[in-house]
Coordinates of C-alpha atoms in Angstrom, one line a residue:
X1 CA -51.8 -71.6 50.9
X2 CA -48.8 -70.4 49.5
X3 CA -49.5 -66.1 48.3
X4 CA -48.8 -66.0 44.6
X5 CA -45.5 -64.5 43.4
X6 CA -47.9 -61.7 41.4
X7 CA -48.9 -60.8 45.0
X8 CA -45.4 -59.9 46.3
X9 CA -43.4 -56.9 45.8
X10 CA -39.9 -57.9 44.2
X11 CA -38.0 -57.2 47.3
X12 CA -40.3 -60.0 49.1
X13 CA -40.4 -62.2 45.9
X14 CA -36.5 -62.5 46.1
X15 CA -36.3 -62.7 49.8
X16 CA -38.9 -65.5 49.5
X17 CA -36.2 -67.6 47.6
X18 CA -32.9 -66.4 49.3
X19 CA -34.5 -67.8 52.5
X20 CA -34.3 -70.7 50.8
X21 CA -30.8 -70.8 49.6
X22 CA -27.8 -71.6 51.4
X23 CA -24.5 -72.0 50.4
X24 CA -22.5 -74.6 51.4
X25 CA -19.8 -75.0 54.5
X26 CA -16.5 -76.7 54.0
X27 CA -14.5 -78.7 56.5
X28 CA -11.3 -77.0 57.5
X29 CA -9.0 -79.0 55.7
X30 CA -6.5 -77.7 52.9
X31 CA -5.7 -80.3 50.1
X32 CA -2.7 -78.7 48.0
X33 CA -2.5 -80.5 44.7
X34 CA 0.9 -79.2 44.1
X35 CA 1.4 -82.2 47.0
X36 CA -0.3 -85.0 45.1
X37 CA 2.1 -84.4 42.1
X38 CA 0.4 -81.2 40.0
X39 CA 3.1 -79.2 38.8
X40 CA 2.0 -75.5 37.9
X41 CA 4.4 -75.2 34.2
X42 CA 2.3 -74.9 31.8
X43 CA 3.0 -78.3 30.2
X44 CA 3.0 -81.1 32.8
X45 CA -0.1 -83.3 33.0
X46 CA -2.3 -82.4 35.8
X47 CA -4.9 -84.4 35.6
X48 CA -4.1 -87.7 37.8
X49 CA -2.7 -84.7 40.7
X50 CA -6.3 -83.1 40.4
X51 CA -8.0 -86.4 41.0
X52 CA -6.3 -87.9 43.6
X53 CA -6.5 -84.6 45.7
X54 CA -10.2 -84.7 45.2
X55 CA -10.4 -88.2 46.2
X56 CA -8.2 -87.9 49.2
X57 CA -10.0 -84.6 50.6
X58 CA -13.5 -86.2 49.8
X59 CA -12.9 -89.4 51.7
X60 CA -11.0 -87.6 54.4
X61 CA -14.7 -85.8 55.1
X62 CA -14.5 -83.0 52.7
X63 CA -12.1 -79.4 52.5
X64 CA -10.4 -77.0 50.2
X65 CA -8.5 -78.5 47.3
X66 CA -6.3 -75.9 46.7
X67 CA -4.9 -75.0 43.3
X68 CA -1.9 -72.7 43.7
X69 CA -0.2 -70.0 41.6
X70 CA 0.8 -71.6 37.8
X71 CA -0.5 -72.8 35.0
X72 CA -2.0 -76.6 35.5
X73 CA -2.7 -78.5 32.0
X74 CA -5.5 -81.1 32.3
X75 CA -8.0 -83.1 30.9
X76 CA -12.0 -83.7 32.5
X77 CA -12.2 -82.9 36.4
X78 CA -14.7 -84.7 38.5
X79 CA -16.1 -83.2 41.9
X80 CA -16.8 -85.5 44.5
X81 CA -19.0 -84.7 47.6
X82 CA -18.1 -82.3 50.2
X83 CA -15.2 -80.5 48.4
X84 CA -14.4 -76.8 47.1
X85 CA -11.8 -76.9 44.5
X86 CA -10.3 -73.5 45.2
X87 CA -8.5 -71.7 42.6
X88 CA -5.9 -69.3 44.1
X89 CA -4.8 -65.6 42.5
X90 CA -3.1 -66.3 39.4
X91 CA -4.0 -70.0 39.3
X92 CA -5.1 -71.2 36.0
X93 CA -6.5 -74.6 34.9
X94 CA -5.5 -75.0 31.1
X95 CA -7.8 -77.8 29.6
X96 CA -6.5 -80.2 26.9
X97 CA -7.6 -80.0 23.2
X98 CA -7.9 -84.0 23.1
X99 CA -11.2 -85.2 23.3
X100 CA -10.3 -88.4 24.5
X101 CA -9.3 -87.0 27.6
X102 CA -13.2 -86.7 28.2
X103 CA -13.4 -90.1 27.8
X104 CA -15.2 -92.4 28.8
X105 CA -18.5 -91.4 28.4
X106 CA -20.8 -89.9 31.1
X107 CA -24.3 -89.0 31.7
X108 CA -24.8 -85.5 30.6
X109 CA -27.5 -82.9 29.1
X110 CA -26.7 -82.1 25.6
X111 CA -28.6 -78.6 24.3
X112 CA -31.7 -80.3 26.9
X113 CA -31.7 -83.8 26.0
X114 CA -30.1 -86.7 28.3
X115 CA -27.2 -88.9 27.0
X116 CA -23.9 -90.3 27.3
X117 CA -20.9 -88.1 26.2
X118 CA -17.5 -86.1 26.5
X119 CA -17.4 -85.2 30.1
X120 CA -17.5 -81.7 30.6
X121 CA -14.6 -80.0 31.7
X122 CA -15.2 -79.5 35.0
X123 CA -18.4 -82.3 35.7
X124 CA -20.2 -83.5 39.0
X125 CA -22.8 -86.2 39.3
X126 CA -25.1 -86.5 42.3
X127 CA -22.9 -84.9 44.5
X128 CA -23.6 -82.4 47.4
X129 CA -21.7 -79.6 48.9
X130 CA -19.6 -78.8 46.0
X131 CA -17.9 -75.8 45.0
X132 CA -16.0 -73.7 42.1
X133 CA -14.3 -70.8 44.0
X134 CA -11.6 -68.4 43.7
X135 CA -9.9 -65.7 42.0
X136 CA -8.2 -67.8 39.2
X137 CA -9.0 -68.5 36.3
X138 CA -10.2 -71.7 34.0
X139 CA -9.2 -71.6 30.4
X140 CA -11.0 -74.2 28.2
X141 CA -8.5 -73.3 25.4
X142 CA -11.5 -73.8 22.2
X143 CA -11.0 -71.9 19.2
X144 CA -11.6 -72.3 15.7
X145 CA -9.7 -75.5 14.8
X146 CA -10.4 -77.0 18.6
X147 CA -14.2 -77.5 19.5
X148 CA -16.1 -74.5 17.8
X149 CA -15.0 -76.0 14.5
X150 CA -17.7 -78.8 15.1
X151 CA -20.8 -76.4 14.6
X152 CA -21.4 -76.2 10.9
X153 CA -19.7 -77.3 8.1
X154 CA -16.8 -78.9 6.9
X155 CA -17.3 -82.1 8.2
X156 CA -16.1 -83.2 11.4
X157 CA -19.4 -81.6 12.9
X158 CA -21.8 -82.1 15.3
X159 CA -24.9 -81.9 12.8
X160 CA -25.4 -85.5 12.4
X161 CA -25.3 -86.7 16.1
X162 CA -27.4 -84.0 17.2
X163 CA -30.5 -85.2 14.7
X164 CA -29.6 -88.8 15.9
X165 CA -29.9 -87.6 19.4
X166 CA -33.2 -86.2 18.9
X167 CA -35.0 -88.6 16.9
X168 CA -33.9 -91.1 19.8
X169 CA -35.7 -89.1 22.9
X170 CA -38.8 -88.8 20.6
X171 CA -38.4 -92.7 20.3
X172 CA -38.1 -93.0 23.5
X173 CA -34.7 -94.8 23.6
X174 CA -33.4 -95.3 26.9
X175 CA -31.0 -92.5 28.0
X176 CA -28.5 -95.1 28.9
X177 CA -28.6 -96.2 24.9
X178 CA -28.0 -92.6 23.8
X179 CA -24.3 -93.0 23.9
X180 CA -22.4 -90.5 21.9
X181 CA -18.9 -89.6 22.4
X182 CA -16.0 -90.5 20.3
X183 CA -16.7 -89.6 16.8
X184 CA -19.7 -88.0 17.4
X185 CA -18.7 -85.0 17.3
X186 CA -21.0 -83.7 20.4
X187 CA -19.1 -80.8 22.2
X188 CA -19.0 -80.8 26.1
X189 CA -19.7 -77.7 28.3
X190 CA -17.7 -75.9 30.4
X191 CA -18.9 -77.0 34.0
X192 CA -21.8 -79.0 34.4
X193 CA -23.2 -80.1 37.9
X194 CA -25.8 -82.8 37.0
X195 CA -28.5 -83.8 39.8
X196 CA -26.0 -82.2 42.7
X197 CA -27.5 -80.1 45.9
X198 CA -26.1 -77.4 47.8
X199 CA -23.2 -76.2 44.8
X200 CA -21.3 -73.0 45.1
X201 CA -19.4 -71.4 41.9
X202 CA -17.3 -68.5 42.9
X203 CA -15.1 -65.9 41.9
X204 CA -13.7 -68.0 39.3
X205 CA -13.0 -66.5 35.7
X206 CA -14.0 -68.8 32.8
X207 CA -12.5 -68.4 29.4
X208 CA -12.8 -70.1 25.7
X209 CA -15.6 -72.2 26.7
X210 CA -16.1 -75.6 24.1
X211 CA -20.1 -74.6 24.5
X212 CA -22.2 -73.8 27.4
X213 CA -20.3 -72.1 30.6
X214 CA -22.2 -72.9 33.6
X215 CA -24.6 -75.8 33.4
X216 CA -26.2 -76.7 36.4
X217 CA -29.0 -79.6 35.4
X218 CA -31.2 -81.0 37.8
X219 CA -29.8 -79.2 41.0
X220 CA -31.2 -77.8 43.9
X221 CA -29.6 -74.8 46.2
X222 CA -27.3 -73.4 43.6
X223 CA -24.9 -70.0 44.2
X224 CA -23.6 -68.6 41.3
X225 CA -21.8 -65.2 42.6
X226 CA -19.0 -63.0 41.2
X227 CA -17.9 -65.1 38.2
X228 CA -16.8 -63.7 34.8
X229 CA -17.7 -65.2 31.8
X230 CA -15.7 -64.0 28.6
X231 CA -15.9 -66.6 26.0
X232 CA -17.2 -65.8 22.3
X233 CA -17.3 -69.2 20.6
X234 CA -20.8 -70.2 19.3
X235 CA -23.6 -71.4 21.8
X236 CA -21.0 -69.9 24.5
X237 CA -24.2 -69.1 26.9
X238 CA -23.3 -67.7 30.0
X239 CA -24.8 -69.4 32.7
X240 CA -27.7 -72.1 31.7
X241 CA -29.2 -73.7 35.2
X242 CA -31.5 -76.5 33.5
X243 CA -34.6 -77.7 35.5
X244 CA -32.8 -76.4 38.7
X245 CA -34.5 -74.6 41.4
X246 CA -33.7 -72.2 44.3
X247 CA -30.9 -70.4 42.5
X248 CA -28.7 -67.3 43.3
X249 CA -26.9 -65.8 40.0
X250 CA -25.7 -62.8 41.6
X251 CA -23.1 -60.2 40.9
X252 CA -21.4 -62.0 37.6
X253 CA -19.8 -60.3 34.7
X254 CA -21.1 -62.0 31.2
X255 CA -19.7 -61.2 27.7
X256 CA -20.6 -64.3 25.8
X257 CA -21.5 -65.6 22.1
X258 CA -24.7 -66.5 23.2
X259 CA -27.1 -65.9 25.8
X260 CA -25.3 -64.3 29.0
X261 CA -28.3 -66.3 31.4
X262 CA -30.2 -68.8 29.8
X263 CA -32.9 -70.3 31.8
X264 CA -34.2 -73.6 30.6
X265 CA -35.8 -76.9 31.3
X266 CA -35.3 -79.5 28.5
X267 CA -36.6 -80.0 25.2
X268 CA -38.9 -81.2 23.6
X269 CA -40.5 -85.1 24.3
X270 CA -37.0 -85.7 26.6
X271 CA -38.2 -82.6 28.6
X272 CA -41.4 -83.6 29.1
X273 CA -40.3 -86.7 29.7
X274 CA -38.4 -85.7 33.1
X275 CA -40.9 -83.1 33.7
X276 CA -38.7 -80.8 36.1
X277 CA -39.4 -77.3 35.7
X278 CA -37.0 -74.5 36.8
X279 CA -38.3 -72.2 39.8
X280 CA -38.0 -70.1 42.3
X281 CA -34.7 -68.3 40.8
X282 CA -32.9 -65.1 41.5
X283 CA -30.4 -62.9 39.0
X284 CA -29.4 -59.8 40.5
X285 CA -26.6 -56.9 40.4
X286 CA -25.4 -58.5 37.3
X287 CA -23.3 -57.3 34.0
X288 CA -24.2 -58.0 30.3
X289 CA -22.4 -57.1 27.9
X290 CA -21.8 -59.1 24.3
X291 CA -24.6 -62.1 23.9
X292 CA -27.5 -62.8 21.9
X293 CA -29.7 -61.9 25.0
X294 CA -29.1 -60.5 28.4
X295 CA -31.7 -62.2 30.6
X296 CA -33.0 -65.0 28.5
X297 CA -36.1 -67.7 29.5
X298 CA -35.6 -70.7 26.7
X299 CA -35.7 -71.9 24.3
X300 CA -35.8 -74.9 26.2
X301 CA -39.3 -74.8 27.9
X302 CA -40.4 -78.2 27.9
X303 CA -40.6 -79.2 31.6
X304 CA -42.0 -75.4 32.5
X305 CA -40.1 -72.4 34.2
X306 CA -41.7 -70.1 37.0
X307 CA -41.2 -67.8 39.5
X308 CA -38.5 -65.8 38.1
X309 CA -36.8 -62.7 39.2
X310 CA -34.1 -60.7 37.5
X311 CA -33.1 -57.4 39.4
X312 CA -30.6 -54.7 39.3
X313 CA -28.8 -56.1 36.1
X314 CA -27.4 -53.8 33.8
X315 CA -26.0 -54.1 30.0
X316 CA -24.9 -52.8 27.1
X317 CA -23.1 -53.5 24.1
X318 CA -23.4 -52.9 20.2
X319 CA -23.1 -56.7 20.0
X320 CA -25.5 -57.5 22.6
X321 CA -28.9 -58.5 20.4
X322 CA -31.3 -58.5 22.6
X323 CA -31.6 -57.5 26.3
X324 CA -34.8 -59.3 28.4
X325 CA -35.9 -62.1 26.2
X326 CA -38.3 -64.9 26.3
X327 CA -38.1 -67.7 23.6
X328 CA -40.0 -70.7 22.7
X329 CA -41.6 -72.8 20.1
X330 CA -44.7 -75.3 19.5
X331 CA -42.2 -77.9 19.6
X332 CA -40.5 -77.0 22.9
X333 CA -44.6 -76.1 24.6
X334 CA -44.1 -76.3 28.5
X335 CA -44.9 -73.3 30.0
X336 CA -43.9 -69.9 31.3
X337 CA -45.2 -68.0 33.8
X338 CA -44.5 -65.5 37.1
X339 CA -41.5 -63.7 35.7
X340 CA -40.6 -60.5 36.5
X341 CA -37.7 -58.0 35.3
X342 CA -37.0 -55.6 37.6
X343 CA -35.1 -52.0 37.6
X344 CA -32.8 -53.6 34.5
X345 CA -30.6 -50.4 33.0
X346 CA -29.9 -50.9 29.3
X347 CA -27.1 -48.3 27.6
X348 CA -26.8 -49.8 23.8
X349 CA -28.9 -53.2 22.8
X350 CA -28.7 -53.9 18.8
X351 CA -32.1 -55.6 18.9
X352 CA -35.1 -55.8 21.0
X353 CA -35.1 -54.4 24.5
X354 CA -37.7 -56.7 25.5
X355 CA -38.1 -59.8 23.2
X356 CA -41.2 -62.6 23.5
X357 CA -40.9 -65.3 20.5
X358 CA -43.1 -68.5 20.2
X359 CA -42.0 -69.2 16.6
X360 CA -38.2 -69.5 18.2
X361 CA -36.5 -71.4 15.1
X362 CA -39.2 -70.3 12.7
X363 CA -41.5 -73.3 14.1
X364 CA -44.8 -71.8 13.8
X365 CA -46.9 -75.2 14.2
X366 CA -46.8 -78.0 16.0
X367 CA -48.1 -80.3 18.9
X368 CA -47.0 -78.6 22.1
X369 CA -47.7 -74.7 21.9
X370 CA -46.3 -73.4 25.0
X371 CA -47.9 -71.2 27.2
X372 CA -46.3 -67.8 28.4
X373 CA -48.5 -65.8 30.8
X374 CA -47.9 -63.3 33.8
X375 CA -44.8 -61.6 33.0
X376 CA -43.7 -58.2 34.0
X377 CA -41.2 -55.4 33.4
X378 CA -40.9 -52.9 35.7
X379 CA -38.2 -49.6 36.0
X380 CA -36.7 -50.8 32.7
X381 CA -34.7 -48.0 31.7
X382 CA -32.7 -48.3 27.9
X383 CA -31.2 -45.3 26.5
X384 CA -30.6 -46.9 22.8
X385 CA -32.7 -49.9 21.0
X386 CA -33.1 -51.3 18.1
X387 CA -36.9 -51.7 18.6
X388 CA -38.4 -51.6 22.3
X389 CA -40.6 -54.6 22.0
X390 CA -40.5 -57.6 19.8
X391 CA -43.7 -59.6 20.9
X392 CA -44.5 -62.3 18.8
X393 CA -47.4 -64.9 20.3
X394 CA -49.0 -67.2 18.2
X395 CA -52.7 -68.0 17.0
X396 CA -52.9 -71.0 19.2
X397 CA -50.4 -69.9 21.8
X398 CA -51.1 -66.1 22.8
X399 CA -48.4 -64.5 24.8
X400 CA -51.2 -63.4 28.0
X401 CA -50.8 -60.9 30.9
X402 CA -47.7 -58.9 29.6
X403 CA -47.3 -55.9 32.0
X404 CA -44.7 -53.3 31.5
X405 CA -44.8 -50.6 34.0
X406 CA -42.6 -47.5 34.5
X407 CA -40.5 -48.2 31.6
X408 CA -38.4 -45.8 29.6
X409 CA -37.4 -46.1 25.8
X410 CA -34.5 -43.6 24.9
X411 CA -34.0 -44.0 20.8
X412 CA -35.5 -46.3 19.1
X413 CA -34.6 -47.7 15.5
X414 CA -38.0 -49.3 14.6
X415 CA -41.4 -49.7 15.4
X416 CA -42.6 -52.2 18.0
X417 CA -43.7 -55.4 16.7
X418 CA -46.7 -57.3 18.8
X419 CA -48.7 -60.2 17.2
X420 CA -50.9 -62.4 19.4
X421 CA -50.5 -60.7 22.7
X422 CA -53.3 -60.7 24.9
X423 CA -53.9 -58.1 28.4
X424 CA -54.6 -59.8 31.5
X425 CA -58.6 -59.9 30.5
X426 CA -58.2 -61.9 27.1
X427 CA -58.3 -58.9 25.2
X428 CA -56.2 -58.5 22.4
X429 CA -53.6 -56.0 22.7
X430 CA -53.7 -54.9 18.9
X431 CA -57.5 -54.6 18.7
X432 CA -57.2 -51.9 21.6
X433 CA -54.8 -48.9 19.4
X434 CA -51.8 -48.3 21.4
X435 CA -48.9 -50.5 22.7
X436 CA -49.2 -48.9 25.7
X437 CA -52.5 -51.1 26.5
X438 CA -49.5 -53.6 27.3
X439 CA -49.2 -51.6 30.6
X440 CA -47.8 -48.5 31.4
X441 CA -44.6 -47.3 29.5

């Protein structure tokens, strides 16, 4: 039988999943799109140069597509099997502002529902041995009056669609009737790699991001090492892998205008519908700074995370609102479980160091509490909070089995707030005096 994660130290727990992970091996073959037309100005259309070197190296039995030195304007990029697109030193892929260059339609993940839409930027759809690599960089080029301007008001916005996308997975319209797209006002993400194995994303610096940065959905072996993320548009997460498991997010840079790391698993009735969960994760020697959380779990829950493991991160930032944070609603239910923080170093977090919500959205009631259990903190040091802990559970949906140990609080701004929390015995945390019944602090 397999020995519970709770049983491990970290240092086993996160060799237990590295021994699973493996990125993937190339073929020694060099595909230079400069040779299939690209040209690296700043203005010429890239896109058809891009494509055709991916083809050509993927049907040749895989390689390097190698993007050289310049500035290469282009629309949606699609990675086929067995290829690394490689961006060179001072190599930057520009993206268009047309959406209909992310046309047609293809199936995507929208905020953790399944549908038809803009393809992402950079997309890949049951592929294997795939990679992002290099020390370039890839500029999505959103701003206020390209992409971010569809969240919110004036009209065109994404409002509208995103209700109609919803009430159609609690319907239980097919995925391949969800078709959104032109006029819908739907923003893609950055890079998405939907149902793909063995993926590598390297190196690579990613800027102005239409929404979510790093989407994998639905994968399985998944590096993610040494990127940057610095993007500040709304829902800008960092990196969101999406009922993946056996992950690697190691050594990154975020500074986002959302979460940094997001881990989810799809939402609501479309989540439970597909019923993956995310597990047996890693996120380690990483850097947080701006973001609305550091380490997040959630908000989507539906199809369950576990076996989580975020070491040796440090962050800091006045605009950085929270630093470990778990999020969730009676909506979302799912569950999460087997998550552990370990040695995280906090200088300045605005909000909560450690943040548990189950009302995420204000959504207090509802059919699908979810269930958060077994989660621990250890070696958490912060030297400046808002509060230390924001901990609220709910009557129906308790947060159980929180365990902070050998943790540190420098200044604090306000009191701790912990509603519904229950010890490891079903006793409730409040009805015992002291936060410190949570576990050692």
């Amino acid at each position: 039988m397999p020995v519970p994660p709770a049983a491990l130290t970290v240092e086993q727990r996160i060799a237990r999943t590295l021994a699973r992970i493996e990125p993937p091996v190339f073929a020694d073959r060099v595909f230079d799109v400069t040779a299939h037309g690209a040209v690296g100005d700043g203005r010429t259309d890239c896109t058809a140069a891009l494509a055709d070197a991916i083809a050509r190296c993927s049907s040749a039995g895989g390689g390097r597509v190698l993007v050289p030195a310049g500035r290469y304007r282009t629309g949606a990029v699609h990675l086929l099997d067995d290829v690394e697109l490689h961006l060179a030193e001072g190599a930057v892929l520009e993206f268009s502002r047309d959406p209909e260059d992310y046309l047609p339609c293809v199936r995507t993940r929208y905020e953790g529902v399944d549908c038809y839409n803009y393809s992402p930027f950079i997309y890949a759809y049951r592929r294997r041995n795939v990679a992002l690599t290099g020390a370039g960089t890839v500029d999505g080029r959103a701003d206020e009056q390209h992409w971010w301007s569809w969240v919110g008001a004036p009209a065109p916005e994404e409002g509208p669609a995103k209700t109609r996308l919803l009430a159609a997975a609690a319907a239980g319209v097919p995925v391949e009737e969800r078709v959104f797209g032109r006029g819908q006002n739907l923003r893609p993400q950055f890079l998405q790699l939907y149902e793909c194995r063995d993926v590598l994303v390297e190196g690579v610096t990613f800027r102005r991001s239409p929404m979510w940065t790093i989407h994998p959905v639905l994968c399985q072996n998944v590096t993610v090492r040494d990127v940057v993320v610095d993007s500040h548009g709304k829902n800008n997460d960092g990196c969101n892998p999406e009922s993946c498991s056996d992950v690697l997010i190691t050594g990154c840079t975020f500074d986002t205008g959302d979460d940094c790391i997001a881990i989810k698993a799809g939402k609501d009735d479309d989540g439970r519908r597909v019923g993956r969960p995310s597990e047996r994760i890693v996120v380690q020697d990483c850097q947080m700074r701006a973001g609305h959380g550091g380490v997040t779990v959630g908000s989507e829950t539906s199809g369950g995370i576990r076996d989580v493991v975020a070491h040796r991160c440090r962050m800091s930032s006045a605009d950085l609102k929270r630093a470990l944070r778990i999020k969730s609603n009676p909506d979302r239910g799912g569950y999460v479980r087997d998550v552990l923080f370990s040695d995280i170093e906090v200088g300045t977090v605005a909000g909560a160091a450690v943040e548990i919500t189950l009302d995420y959205g204000r959504v207090t009631t509802g059919p699908q509490p979810p269930d958060v259990r077994d989660i621990e903190v250890h070696g958490l040091r912060v030297a400046s909070a808002g509060r230390a802990l924001n901990l609220v559970g709910l009557p129906d949906a308790p947060i159980r089995g929180l365990r902070l140990q050998d943790c540190s609080f420098g200044s604090v701004g306000a009191p701790d707030v912990v509603r519904h929390v229950l010890d490891s015995s079903g006793v409730d945390a409040l009805d015992r005096g002291e936060p410190e019944q949570l576990g050692q602090r």
